[in-house]
Coordinates of C-alpha atoms in Angstrom, one line a residue:
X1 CA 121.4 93.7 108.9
X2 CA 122.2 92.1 112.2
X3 CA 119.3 92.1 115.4
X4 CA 120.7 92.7 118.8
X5 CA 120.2 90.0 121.1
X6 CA 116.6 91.7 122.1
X7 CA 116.0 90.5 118.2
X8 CA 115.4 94.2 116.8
X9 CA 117.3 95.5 113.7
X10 CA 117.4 99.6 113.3
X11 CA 118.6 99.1 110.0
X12 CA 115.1 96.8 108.9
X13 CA 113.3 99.6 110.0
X14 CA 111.1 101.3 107.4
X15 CA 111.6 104.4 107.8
X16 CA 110.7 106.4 104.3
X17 CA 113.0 109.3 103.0
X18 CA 110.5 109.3 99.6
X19 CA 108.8 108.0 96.6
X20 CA 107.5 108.6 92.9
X21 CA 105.3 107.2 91.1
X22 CA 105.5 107.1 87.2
X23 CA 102.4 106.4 84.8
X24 CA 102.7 105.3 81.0
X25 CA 99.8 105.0 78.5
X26 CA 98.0 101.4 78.6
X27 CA 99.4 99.3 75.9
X28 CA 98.0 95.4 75.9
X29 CA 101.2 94.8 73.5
X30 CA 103.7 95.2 76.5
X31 CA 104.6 93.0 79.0
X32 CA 105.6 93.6 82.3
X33 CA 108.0 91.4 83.7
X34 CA 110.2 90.8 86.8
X35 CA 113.6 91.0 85.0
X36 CA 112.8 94.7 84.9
X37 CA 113.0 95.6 88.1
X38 CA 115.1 92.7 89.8
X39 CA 117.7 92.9 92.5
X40 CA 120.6 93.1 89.6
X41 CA 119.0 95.9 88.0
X42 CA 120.8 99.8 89.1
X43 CA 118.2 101.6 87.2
X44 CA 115.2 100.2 86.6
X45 CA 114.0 103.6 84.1
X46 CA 116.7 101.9 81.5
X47 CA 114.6 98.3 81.2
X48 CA 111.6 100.6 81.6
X49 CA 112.5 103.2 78.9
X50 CA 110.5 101.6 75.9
X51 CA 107.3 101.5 78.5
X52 CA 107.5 105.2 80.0
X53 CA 108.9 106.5 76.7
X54 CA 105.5 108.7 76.7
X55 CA 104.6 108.9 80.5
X56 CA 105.0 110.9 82.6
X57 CA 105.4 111.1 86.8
X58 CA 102.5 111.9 88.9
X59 CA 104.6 114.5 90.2
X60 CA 104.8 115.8 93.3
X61 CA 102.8 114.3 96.2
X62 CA 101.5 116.2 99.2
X63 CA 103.2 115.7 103.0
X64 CA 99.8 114.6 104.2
X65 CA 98.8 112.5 101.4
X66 CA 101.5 110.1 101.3
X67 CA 101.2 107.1 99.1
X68 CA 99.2 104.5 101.2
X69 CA 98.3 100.9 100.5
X70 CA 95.0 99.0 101.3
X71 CA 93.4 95.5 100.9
X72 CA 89.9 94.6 101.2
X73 CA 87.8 91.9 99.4
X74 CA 84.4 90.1 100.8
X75 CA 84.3 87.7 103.2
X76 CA 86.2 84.2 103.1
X77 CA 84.3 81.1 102.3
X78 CA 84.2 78.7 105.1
X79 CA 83.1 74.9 104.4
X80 CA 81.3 72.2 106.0
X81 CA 85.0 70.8 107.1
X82 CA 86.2 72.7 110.6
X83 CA 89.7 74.3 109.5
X84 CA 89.0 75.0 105.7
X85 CA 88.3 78.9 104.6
X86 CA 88.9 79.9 100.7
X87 CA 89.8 83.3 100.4
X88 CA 87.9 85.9 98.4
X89 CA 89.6 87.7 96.0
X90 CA 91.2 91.2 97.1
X91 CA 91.3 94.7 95.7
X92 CA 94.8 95.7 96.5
X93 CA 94.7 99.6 96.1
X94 CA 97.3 102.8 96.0
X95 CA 96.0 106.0 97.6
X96 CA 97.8 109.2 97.1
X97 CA 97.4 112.9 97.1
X98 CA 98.9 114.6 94.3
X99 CA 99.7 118.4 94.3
X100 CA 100.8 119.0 90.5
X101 CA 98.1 119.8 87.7
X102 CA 99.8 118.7 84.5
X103 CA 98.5 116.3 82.0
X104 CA 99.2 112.6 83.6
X105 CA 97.1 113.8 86.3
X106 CA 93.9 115.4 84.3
X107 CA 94.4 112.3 81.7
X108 CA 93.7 110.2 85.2
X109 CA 90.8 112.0 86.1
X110 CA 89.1 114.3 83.1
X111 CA 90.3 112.8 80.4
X112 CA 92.3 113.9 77.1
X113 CA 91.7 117.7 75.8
X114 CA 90.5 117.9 72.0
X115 CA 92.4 119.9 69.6
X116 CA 91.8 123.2 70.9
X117 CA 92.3 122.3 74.7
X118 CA 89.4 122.1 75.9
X119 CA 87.8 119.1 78.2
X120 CA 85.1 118.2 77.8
X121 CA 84.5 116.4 81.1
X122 CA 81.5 114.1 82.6
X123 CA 83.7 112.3 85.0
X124 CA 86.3 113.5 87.4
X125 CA 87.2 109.4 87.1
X126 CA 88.4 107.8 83.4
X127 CA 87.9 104.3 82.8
X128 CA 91.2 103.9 81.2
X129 CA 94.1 102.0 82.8
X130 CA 97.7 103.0 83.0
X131 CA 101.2 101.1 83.4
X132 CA 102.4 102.1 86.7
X133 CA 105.6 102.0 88.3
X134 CA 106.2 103.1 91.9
X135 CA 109.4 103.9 94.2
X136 CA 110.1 103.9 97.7
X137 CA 112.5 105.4 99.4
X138 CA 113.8 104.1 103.1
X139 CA 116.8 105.4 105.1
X140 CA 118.6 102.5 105.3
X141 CA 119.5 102.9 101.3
X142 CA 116.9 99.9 100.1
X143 CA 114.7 100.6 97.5
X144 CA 111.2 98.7 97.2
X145 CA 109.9 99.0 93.7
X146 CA 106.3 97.8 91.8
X147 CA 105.3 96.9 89.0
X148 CA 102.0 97.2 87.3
X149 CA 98.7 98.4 86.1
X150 CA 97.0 101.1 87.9
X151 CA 93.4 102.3 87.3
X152 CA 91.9 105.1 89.2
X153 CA 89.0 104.1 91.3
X154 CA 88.2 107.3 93.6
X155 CA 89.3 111.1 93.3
X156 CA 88.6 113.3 95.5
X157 CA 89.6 117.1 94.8
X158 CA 90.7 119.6 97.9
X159 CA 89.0 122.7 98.9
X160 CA 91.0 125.7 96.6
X161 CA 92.0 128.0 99.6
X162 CA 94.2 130.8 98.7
X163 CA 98.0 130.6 99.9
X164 CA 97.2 126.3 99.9
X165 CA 98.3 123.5 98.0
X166 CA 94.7 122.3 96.7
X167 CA 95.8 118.6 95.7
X168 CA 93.8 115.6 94.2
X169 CA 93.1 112.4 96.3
X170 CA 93.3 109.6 94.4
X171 CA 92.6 106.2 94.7
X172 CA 94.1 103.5 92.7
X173 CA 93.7 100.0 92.1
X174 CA 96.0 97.8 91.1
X175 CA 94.4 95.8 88.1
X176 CA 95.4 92.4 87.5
X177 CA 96.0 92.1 84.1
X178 CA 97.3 89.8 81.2
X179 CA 100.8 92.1 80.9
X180 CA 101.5 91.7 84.5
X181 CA 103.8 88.3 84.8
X182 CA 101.4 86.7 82.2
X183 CA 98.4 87.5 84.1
X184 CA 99.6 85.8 87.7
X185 CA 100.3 89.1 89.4
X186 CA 98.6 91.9 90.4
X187 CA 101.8 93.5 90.6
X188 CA 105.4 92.6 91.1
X189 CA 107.7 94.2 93.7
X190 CA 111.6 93.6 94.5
X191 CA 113.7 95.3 96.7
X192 CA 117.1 96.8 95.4
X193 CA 120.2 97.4 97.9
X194 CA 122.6 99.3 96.4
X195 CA 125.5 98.9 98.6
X196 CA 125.1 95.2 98.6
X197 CA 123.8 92.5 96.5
X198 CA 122.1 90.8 99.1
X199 CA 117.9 91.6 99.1
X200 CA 114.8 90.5 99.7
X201 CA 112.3 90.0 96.7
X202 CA 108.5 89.5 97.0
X203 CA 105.0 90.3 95.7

């Protein structure tokens, strides 16, 4: 990757080609770490296998409802002292439409069936957190990847029109919790190059 002398790059560009997004079960006996998805790792889905064992992708996400990040958190506190501000905490969120109805999706928003299939629903939200791991895609080759827990904060179903995909907005947050890097991260992210080892890692 090598600016021209107007310092741009094409090749940093981030330009997306795709994405998934994969949930597992919550287990508070797992521990997400960042040699799982570092920059020496080809495929992340063999340090993950144990975790994702019994999950199972989102699926398939609609053109318009992209996967889209989000920060908000109250205001910063400002002291007596000119030049001092203490951030609040933030709510670092994943929104995304999906267009598949299959059980990682209902478990997300009405729950678990009983034993003859039937929900029994009084919330199109569940309380229950889930072990996430994200993918995206660019066209220069790089791959960004997270790591986390996901909880789902909003859902918001489309209008059934015949001949339509009728998808599910939903909004995510990521959770910081004690299995993500000991409880320092709300999630962790690296960036994987696989025609070079060279990368940039981050959170």
């Amino acid at each position: 990757m090598t600016a021209d002398a107007q310092g741009n790059d094409l090749t940093s560009v981030k330009y997306v080609t795709s994405s998934k997004i994969i949930i597992a079960p919550y287990d508070p006996t797992a521990k997400l770490t960042a040699s799982m998805i570092a920059k020496t790792v080809a495929d992340p889905i063999t340090t993950l296998k144990d975790i994702f064992s019994k999950g199972h992708a989102v699926g398939l996400i609609t053109s318009d409802g992209a996967p889209q990040d989000a920060r908000d958190s109250d205001d910063a506190t400002e002291f007596h002292q000119p030049g001092y501000m203490l951030n609040a905490d933030p709510n670092l969120t994943l929104a995304f439409t999906v267009a598949e109805d299959n059980e990682t999706v209902r478990g997300m928003t009405i729950g678990t069936p009983d034993a003859d299939g039937v929900y029994h629903v009084s919330d199109t939200i569940q309380d229950s957190k889930w072990i996430a791991y994200q993918e995206t895609h660019y066209k220069t080759g790089t791959i960004r990847r997270r790591l986390g827990v996901l909880q789902t904060t909003g859902s918001e179903p489309a209008q059934d029109t015949r001949g339509e995909v009728s998808g599910i907005a939903l909004t995510t947050t990521w959770q910081k919790d004690s299995i993500v890097d000991n409880g320092n991260s709300r999630y962790l992210q690296s960036y994987y190059m696989p025609t070079t080892t060279a990368t940039e890692t981050g959170k």
